[in-house]
Coordinates of C-alpha atoms and ligand atoms in Angstrom, one line a residue:
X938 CA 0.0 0.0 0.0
X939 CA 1.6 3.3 -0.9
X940 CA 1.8 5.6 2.0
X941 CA 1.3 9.7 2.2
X942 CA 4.1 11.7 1.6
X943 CA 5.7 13.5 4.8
X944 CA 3.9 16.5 3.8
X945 CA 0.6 14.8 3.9
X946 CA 1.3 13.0 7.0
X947 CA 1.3 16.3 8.9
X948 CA -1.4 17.2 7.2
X949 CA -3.5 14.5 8.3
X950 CA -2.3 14.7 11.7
X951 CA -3.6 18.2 11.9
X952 CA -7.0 17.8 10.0
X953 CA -7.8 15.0 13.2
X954 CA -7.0 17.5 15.4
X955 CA -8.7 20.4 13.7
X956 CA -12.0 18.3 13.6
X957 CA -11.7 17.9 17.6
X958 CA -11.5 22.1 17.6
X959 CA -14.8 24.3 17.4
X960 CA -12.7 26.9 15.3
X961 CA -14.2 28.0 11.9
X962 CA -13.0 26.3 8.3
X963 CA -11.6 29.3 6.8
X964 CA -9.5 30.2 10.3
X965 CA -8.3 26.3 10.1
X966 CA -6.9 26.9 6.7
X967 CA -5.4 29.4 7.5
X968 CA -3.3 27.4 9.8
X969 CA -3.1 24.7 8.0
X970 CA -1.4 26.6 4.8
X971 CA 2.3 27.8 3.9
X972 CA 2.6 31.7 3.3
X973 CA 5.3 31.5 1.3
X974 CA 7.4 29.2 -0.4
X975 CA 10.5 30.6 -1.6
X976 CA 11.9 28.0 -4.5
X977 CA 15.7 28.6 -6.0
X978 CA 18.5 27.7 -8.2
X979 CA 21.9 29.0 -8.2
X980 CA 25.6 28.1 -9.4
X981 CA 28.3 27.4 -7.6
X982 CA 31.8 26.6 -8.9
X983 CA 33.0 23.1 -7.3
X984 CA 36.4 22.5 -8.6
X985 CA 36.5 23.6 -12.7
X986 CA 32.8 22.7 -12.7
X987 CA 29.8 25.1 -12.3
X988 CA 26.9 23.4 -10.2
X989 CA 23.3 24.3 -10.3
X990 CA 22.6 23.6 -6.3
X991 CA 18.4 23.3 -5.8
X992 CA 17.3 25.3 -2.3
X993 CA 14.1 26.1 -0.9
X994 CA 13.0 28.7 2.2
X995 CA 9.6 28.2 3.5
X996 CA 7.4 30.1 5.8
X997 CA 4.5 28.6 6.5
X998 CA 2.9 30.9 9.2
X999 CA 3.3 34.7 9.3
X1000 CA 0.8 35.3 12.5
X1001 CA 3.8 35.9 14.6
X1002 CA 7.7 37.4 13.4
X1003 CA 9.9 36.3 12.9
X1004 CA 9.3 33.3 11.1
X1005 CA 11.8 30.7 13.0
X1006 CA 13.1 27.2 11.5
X1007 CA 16.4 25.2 10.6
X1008 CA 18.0 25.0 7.6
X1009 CA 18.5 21.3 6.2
X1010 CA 21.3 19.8 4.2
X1011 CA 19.6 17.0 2.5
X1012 CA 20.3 15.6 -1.0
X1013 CA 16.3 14.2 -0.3
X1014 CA 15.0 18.1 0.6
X1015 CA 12.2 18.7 -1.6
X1016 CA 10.0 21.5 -1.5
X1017 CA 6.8 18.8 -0.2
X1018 CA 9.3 18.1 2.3
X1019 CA 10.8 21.8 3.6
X1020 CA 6.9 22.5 3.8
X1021 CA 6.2 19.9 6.1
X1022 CA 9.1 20.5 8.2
X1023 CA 8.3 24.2 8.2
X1024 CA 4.5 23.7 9.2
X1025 CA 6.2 21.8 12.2
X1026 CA 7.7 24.2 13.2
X1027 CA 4.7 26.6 13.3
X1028 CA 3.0 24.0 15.7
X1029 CA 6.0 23.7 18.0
X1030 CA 6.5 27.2 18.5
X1031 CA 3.3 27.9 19.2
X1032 CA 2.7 24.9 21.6
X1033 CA 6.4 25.8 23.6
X1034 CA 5.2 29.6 24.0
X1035 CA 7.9 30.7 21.7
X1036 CA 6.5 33.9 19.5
X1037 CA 7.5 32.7 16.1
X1038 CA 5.8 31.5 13.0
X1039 CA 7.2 28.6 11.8
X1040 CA 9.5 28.5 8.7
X1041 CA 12.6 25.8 7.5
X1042 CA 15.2 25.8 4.8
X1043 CA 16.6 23.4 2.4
X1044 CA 19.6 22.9 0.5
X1045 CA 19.3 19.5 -1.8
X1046 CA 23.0 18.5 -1.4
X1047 CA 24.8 15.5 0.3
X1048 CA 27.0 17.4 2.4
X1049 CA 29.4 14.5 2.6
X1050 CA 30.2 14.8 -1.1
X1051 CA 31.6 18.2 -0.5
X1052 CA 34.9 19.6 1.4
X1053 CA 34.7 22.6 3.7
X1054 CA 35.7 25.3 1.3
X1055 CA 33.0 24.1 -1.0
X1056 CA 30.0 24.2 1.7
X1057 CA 31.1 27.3 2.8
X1058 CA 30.5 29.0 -0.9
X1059 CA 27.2 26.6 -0.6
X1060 CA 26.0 28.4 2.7
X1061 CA 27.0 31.7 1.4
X1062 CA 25.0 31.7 -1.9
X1063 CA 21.8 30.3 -0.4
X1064 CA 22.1 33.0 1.9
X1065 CA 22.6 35.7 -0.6
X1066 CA 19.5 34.2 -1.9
X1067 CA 17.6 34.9 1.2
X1068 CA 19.0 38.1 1.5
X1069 CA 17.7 39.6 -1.9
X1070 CA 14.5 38.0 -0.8
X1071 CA 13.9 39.5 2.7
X1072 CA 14.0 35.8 3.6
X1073 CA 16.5 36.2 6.3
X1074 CA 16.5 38.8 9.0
X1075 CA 16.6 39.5 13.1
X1076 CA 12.8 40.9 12.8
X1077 CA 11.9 38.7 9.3
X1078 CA 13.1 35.1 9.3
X1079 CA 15.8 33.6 11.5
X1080 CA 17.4 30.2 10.3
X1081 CA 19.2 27.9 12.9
X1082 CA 20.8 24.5 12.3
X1083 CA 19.2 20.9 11.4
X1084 CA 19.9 17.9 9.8
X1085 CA 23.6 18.2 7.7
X1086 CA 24.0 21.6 9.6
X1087 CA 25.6 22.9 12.6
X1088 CA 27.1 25.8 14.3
X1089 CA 29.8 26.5 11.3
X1090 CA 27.8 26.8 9.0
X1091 CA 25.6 29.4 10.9
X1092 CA 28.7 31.7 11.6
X1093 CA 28.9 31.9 7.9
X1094 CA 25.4 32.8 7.3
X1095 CA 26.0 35.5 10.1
X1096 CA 29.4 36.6 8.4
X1097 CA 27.8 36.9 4.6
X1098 CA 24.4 38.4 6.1
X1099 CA 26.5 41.4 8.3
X1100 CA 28.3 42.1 5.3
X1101 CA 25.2 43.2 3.7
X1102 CA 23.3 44.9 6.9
X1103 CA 26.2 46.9 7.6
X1104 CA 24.5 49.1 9.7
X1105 CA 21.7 47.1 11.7
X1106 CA 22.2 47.0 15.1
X1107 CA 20.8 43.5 15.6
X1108 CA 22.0 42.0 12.5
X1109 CA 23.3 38.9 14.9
X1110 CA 20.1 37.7 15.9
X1111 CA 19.9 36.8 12.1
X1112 CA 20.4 33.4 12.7
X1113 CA 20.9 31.2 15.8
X1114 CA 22.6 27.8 16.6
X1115 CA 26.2 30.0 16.1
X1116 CA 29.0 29.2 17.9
X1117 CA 29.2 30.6 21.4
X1118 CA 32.3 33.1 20.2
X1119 CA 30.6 34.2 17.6
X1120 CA 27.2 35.6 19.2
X1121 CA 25.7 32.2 19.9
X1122 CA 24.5 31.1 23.4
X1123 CA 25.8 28.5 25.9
X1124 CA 23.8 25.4 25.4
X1125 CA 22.3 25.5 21.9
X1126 CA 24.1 22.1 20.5
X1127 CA 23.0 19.6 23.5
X1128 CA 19.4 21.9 23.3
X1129 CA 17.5 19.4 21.3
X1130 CA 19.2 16.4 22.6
X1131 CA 18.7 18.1 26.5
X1132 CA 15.2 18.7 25.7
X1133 CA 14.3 15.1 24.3
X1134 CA 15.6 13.7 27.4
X1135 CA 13.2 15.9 29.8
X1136 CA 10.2 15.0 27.9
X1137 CA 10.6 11.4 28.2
X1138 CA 11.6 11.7 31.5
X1139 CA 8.6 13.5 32.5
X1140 CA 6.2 10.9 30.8
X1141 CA 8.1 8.3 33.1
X1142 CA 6.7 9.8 36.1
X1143 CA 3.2 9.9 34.8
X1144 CA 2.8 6.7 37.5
X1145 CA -0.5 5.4 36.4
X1146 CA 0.0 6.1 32.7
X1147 CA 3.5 3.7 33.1
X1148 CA 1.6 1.2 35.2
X1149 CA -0.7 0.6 32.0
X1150 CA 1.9 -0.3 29.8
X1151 CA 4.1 -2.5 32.2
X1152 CA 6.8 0.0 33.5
X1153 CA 7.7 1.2 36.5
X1154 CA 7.6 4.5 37.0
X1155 CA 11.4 6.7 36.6
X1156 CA 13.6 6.8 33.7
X1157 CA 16.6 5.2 35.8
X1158 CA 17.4 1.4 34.3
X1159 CA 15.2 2.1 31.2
X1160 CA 16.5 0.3 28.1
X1161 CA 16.6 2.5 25.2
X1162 CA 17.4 2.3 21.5
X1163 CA 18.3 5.0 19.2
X1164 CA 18.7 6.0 15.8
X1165 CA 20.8 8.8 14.1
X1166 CA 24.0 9.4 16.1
X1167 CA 24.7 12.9 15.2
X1168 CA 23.5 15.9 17.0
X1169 CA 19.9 15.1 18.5
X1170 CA 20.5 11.2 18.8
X1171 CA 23.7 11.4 20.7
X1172 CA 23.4 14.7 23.2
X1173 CA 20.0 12.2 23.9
X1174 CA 21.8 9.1 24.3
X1175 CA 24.6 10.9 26.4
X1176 CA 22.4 13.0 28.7
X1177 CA 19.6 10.3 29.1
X1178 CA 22.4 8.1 30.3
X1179 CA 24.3 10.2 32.5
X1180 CA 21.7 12.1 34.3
X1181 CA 18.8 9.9 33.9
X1182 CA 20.9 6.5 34.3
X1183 CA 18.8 5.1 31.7
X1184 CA 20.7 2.1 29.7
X1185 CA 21.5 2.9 26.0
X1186 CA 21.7 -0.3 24.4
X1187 CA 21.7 0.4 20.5
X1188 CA 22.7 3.3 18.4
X1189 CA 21.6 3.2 15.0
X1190 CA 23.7 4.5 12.2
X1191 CA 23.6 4.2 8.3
X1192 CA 26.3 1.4 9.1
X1193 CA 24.3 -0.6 10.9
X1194 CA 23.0 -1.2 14.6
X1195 CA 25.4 -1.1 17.7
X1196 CA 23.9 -3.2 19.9
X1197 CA 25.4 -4.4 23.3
X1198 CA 22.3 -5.7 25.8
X1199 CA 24.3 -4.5 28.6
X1200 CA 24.4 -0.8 27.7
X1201 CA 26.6 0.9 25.7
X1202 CA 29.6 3.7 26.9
X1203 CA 28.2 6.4 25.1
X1204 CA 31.1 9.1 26.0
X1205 CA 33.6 6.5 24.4
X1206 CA 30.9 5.8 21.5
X1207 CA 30.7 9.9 21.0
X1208 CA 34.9 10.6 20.8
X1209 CA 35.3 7.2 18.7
X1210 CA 33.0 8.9 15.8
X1211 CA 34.6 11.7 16.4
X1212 CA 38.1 10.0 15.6
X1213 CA 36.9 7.8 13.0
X1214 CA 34.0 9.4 11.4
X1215 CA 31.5 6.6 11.7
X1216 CA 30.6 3.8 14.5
X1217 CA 31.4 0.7 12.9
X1218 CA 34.1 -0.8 14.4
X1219 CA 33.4 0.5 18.0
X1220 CA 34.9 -2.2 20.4
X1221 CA 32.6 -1.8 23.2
X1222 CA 29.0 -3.3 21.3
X1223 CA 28.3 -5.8 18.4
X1224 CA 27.3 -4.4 14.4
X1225 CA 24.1 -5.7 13.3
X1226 CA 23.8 -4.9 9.9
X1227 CA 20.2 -6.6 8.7
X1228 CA 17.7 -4.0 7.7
X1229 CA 15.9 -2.6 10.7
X1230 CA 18.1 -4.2 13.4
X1231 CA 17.1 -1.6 15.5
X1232 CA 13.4 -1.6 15.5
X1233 CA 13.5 -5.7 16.4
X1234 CA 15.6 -5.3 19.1
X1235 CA 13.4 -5.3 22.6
X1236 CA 13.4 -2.0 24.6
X1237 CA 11.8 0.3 26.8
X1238 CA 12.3 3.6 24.5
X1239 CA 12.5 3.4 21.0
X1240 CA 14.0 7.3 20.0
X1241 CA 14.0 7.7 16.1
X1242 CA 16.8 11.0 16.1
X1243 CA 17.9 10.5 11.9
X1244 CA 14.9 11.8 9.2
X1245 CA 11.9 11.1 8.5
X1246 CA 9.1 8.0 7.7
X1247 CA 11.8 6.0 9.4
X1248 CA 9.1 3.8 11.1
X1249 CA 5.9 2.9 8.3
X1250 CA 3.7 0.3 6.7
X1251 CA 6.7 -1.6 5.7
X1252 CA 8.4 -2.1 9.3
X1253 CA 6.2 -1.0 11.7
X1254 CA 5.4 -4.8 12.8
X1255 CA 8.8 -5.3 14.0
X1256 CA 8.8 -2.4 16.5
X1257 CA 9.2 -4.1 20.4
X1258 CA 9.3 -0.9 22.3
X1259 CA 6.4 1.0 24.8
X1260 CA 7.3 4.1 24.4
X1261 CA 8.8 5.7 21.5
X1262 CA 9.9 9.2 21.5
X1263 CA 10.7 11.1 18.1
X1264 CA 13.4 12.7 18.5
X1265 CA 13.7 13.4 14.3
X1266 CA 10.5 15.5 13.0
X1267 CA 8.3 13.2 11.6
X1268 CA 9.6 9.4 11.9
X1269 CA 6.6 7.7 12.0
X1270 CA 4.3 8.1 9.5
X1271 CA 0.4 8.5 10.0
X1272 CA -0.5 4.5 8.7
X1273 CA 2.2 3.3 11.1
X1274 CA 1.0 5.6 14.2
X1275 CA -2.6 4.2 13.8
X1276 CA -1.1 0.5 14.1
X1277 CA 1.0 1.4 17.3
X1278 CA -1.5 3.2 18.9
X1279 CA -3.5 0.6 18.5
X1280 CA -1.1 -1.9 20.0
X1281 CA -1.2 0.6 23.2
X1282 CA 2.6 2.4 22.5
X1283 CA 3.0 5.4 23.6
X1284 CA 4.2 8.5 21.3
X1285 CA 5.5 11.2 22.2
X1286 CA 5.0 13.1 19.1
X1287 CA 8.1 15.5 17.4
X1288 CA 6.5 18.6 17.4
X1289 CA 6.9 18.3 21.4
X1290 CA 9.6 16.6 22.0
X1291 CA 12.2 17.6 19.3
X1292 CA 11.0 21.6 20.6
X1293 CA 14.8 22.6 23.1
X1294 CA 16.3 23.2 20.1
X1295 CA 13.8 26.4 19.3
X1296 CA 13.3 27.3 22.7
X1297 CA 17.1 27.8 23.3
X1298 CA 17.1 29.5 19.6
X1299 CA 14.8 31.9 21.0
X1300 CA 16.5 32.6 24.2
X1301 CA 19.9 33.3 21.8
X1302 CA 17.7 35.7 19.8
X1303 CA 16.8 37.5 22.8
X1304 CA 20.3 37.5 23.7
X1305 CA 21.2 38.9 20.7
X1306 CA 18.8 41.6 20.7
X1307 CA 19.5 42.6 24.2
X1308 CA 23.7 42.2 23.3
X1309 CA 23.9 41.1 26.7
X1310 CA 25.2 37.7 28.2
X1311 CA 22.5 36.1 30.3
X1312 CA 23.4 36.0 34.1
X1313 CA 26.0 39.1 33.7
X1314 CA 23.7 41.8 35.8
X1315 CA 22.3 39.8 38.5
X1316 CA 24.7 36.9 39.1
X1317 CA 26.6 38.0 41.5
X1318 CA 24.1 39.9 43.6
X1319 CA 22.3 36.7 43.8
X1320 CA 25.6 34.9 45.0
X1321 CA 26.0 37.7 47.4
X1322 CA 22.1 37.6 48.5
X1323 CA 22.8 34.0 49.1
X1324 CA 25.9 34.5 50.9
X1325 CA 24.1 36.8 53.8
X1326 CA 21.4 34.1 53.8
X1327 CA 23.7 31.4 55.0
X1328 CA 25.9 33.6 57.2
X1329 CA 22.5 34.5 58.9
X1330 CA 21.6 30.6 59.3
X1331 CA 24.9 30.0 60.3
X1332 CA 24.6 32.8 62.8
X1333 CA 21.1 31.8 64.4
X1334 CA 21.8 28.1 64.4
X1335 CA 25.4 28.1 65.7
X1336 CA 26.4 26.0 63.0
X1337 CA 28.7 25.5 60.4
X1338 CA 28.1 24.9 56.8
X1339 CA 30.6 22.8 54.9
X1340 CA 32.7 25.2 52.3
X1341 CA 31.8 22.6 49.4
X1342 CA 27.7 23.3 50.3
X1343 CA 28.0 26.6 50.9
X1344 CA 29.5 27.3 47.5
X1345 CA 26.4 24.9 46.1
X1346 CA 24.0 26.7 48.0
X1347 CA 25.3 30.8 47.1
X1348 CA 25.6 29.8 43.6
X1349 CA 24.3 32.5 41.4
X1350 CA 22.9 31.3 37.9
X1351 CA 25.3 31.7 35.1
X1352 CA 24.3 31.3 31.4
X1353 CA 24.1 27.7 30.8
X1354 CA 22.4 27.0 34.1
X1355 CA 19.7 29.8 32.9
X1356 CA 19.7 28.3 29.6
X1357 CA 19.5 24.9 31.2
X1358 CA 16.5 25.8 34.0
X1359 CA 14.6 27.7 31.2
X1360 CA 14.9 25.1 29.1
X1361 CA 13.8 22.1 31.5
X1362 CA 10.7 24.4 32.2
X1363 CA 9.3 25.1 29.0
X1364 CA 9.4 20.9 28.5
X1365 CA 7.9 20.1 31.8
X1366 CA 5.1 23.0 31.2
X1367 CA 4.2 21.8 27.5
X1368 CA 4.1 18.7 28.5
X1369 CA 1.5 18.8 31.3
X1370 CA -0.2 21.6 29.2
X1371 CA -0.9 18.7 26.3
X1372 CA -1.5 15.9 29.0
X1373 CA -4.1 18.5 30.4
X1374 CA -5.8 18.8 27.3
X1375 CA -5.5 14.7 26.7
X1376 CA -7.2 14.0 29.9
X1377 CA -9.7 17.0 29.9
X1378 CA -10.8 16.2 26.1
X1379 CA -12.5 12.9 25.7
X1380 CA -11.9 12.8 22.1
X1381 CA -8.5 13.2 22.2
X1382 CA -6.7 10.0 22.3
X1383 CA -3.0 10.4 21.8
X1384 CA -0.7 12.5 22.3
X1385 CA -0.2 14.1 18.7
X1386 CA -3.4 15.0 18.4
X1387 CA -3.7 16.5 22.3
X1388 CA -0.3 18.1 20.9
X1389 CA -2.0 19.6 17.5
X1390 CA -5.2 20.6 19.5
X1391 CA -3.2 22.9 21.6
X1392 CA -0.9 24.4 19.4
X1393 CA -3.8 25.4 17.2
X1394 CA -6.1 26.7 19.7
X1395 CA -3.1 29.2 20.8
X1396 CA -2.2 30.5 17.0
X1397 CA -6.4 30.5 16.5
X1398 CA -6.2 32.6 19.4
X1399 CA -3.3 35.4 17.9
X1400 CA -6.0 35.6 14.7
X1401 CA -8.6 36.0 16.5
X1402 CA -6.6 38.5 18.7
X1403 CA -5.5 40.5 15.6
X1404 CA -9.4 40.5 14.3
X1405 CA -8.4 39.0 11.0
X1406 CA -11.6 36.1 11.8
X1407 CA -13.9 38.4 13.7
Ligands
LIG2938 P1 22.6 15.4 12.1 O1 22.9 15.5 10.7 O2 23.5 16.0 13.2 O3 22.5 13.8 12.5 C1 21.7 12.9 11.8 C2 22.4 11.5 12.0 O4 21.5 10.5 11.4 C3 23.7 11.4 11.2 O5 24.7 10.9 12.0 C4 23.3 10.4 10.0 O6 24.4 9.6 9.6 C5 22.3 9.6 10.7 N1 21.4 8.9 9.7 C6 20.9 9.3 8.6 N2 20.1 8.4 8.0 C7 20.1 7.3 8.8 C8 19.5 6.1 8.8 N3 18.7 5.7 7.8 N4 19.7 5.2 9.8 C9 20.5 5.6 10.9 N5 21.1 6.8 10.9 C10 20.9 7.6 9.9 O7 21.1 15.8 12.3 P2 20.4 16.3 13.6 O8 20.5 17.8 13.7 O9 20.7 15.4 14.7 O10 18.8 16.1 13.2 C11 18.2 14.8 13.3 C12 16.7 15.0 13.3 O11 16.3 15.8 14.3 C13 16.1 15.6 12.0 O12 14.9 15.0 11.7 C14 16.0 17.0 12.4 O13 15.0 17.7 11.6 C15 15.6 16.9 13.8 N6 15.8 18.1 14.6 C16 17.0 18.6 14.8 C17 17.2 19.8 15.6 C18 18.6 20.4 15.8 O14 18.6 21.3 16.7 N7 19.6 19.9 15.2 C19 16.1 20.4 16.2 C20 14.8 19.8 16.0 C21 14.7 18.7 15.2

């Protein structure tokens, strides 16, 4: 049976949720439709040759600015599937309380076919592009990294964008996901990864909803599988594991499946790929390398972090997890949901979970439009507050307190910790936001469509708000 596109997979998952909505048809399509779809070809000289590269830049919702979405390195990006990934975003901002419309970019390359030098010209071209556009811009549209991107090739979207807005004070909140010396915010890269791993600890504690599918409550000894070791899979693996304790027991790569039942050492899995460029080979876990060794293998958490449609029609029958947690926007598609939901696994849907990395993007935005490090003005008054507090205790009590707890207990916030706290409560108050609306609305079953329902009352509510649907 064929299966929708990506693009109509999100589609569908909103049209269920829009029909559990009272809002009006022409306000839901609204929603539901891209603004703009900016579609483009340009040459770039690779070696003697001249190459037409294809690139898109969508921005599906303009009901708040900027529009906010990553930019994708893909040689699979299509403009069905930058549309898609753009409507996500839309949804997620909205349902994490971060004022952006949703937008995402894509550049149809294979980025491992290139050198450095020849990405570089890449990034700067398509961002030319968006420049003679007004498709890039601190108060317009604000790229950040994703899939075959990172934190390079955002300072060189920053560098060829400044050179242009030579005179615009906030030209660096152009883009976000930059390195940290180059206007970029402690805390960005682990962000999505960081964020992943509160959500699925906080459906752990949901005691009775655990109970139901056999678990006990707590992430702690949880057996987890993931696939997609690069930025989102492992900062998921590696913080899961360290602060949650859960056991990581395969990693997924284009290789093949690392699999080792008695967890793998994820820090040594992380600089090994580092030093060698790919997993296979890694001495501390077996390679499986039949097709879908990763969804057979048995496991608490099943967290899709590579591309989408990993988990359809095709394999979904092999999948031996309870919970599975998209890390990657859109692995599952809508046929192969139906089927697990069915079956009674638990989802925790992309457009929730995947959401640190844009909540973190907005908090470097705001940095960079307020050109002021988080933590530098109150800091130390904090540590000083804190100080007096203790010496008072100490005072009144008689007793002493150690010098290693006093310096835990003055501690003033500094950047990463804000970024960190911030961070952890955004996740934790989405997720009981959609939980609330799961259990209040009868008709909502899952949590996608709890997730959708919310998300679109909120932007329903900024229309409404603006009087465009009186
Ligand atoms: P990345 O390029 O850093 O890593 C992706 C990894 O997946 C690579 O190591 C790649 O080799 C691997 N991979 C590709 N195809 C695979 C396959 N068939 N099987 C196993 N592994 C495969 O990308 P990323 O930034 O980690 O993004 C991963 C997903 O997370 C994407 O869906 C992206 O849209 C989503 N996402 C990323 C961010 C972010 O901040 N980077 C934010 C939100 C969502």
């Amino acid at each position: 049976m064929k299966e929708p596109s990506f693009y109509e997979n999100v589609m569908i998952s909103f049209e269920r949720a829009a029909a559990l909505t009272k809002h009006p048809k022409g306000l839901l399509d609204q929603i539901r439709e891209c603004n703009c779809v900016y579609q483009m070809r340009f040459p770039v000289k690779i070696g003697k040759q001249y190459e037409v590269i294809e690139a898109y830049r969508v921005q599906h919702s303009h009901h708040r600015l900027p529009t906010k979405g990553g930019i994708r390195f893909s040689e699979h990006a299509s403009q069905e599937e930058v549309m898609a990934l753009a409507a996500l975003m839309t949804f997620k901002c909205a349902l994490v309380d971060v004022p952006f419309g949703g937008a995402k970019g894509g550049v149809k390359i294979n980025h491992k076919k290139y050198n450095v030098d020849q990405l570089e010209k890449i990034t700067r071209r398509y961002t030319v592009e968006l420049i003679r556009k007004g498709f890039i811009g601190p108060s317009l549209d604000v790229p950040a990294p994703d899939y075959g991107t990172g934190s390079r090739e955002m300072a060189w979207i920053l560098d060829t964008y400044r050179t242009f807005a030579t005179t615009e004070i906030d030209a660096v909140g152009c883009v976000t996901g930059k390195p940290v010396s180059q206007n970029g915010i402690r805390g960005r890269t682990e962000a999505t990864g960081r964020g992943v791993y509160y959500g699925i600890r906080e459906l752990l504690e949901q005691e009775a909803e655990m109970k139901a599918i056999g678990l006990t409550p707590g992430i702690e000894g949880k057996t987890m599988v993931i696939q997609g070791f690069g930025n989102v899979g492992s900062y998921t693996a590696s913080i899961s594991a360290e602060e949650g304790g859960a056991k990581v027991i395969a990693i997924a790569e284009v290789e093949g499946t690392l699999h080792n039942p008695d967890g793998i050492n994820i820090n040594k899995l992380v600089a090994y790929k580092k030093s060698k460029g790919k997993v296979s080979g890694f001495p501390g876990a077996k390679l499986l390398t039949e097709k879908d060794a990763w969804l057979k293998i048995p496991c608490d958490i099943l967290v899709p972090a590579a591309l989408e449609s990993q988990i359809n029609l095709g394999n979904v029958k092999l999948v031996n997890a309870k919970i599975i947690a998209e890390a990657a926007n859109g692995p599952v598609t809508a046929k192969a949901e139906e089927i697990l939901l069915k079956k009674g696994v638990v989802i925790l849907p992309d457009m929730y979970l995947n959401a640190g990395g844009v909540t973190v993007s907005y908090f470097e935005w705001l940095k960079n439009l307020s050109h002021m490090r988080f933590g530098r003005m109150d800091k130390r008054f904090n540590q000083n507050t804190n100080m007096n507090m203790v010496s008072l205790i100490e005072n009144m009590t008689g007793k002493h307190v150690s010098k290693r707890k006093k310096q835990e207990l003055i501690k003033g916030g500094d950047e990463i910790d804000l970024v960190r706290s911030g961070l952890e409560e955004t996740m934790l108050n989405a997720f009981h936001q959609i939980r609330e609306v799961k259990n209040r609305r009868k008709k909502v079953k899952d949590y996608r469509s709890a997730a959708f329902v919310c998300a679109t009352d909120k932007i329903a509510g900024d229309y409404l708000a603006m009087g465009v649907f009186p």
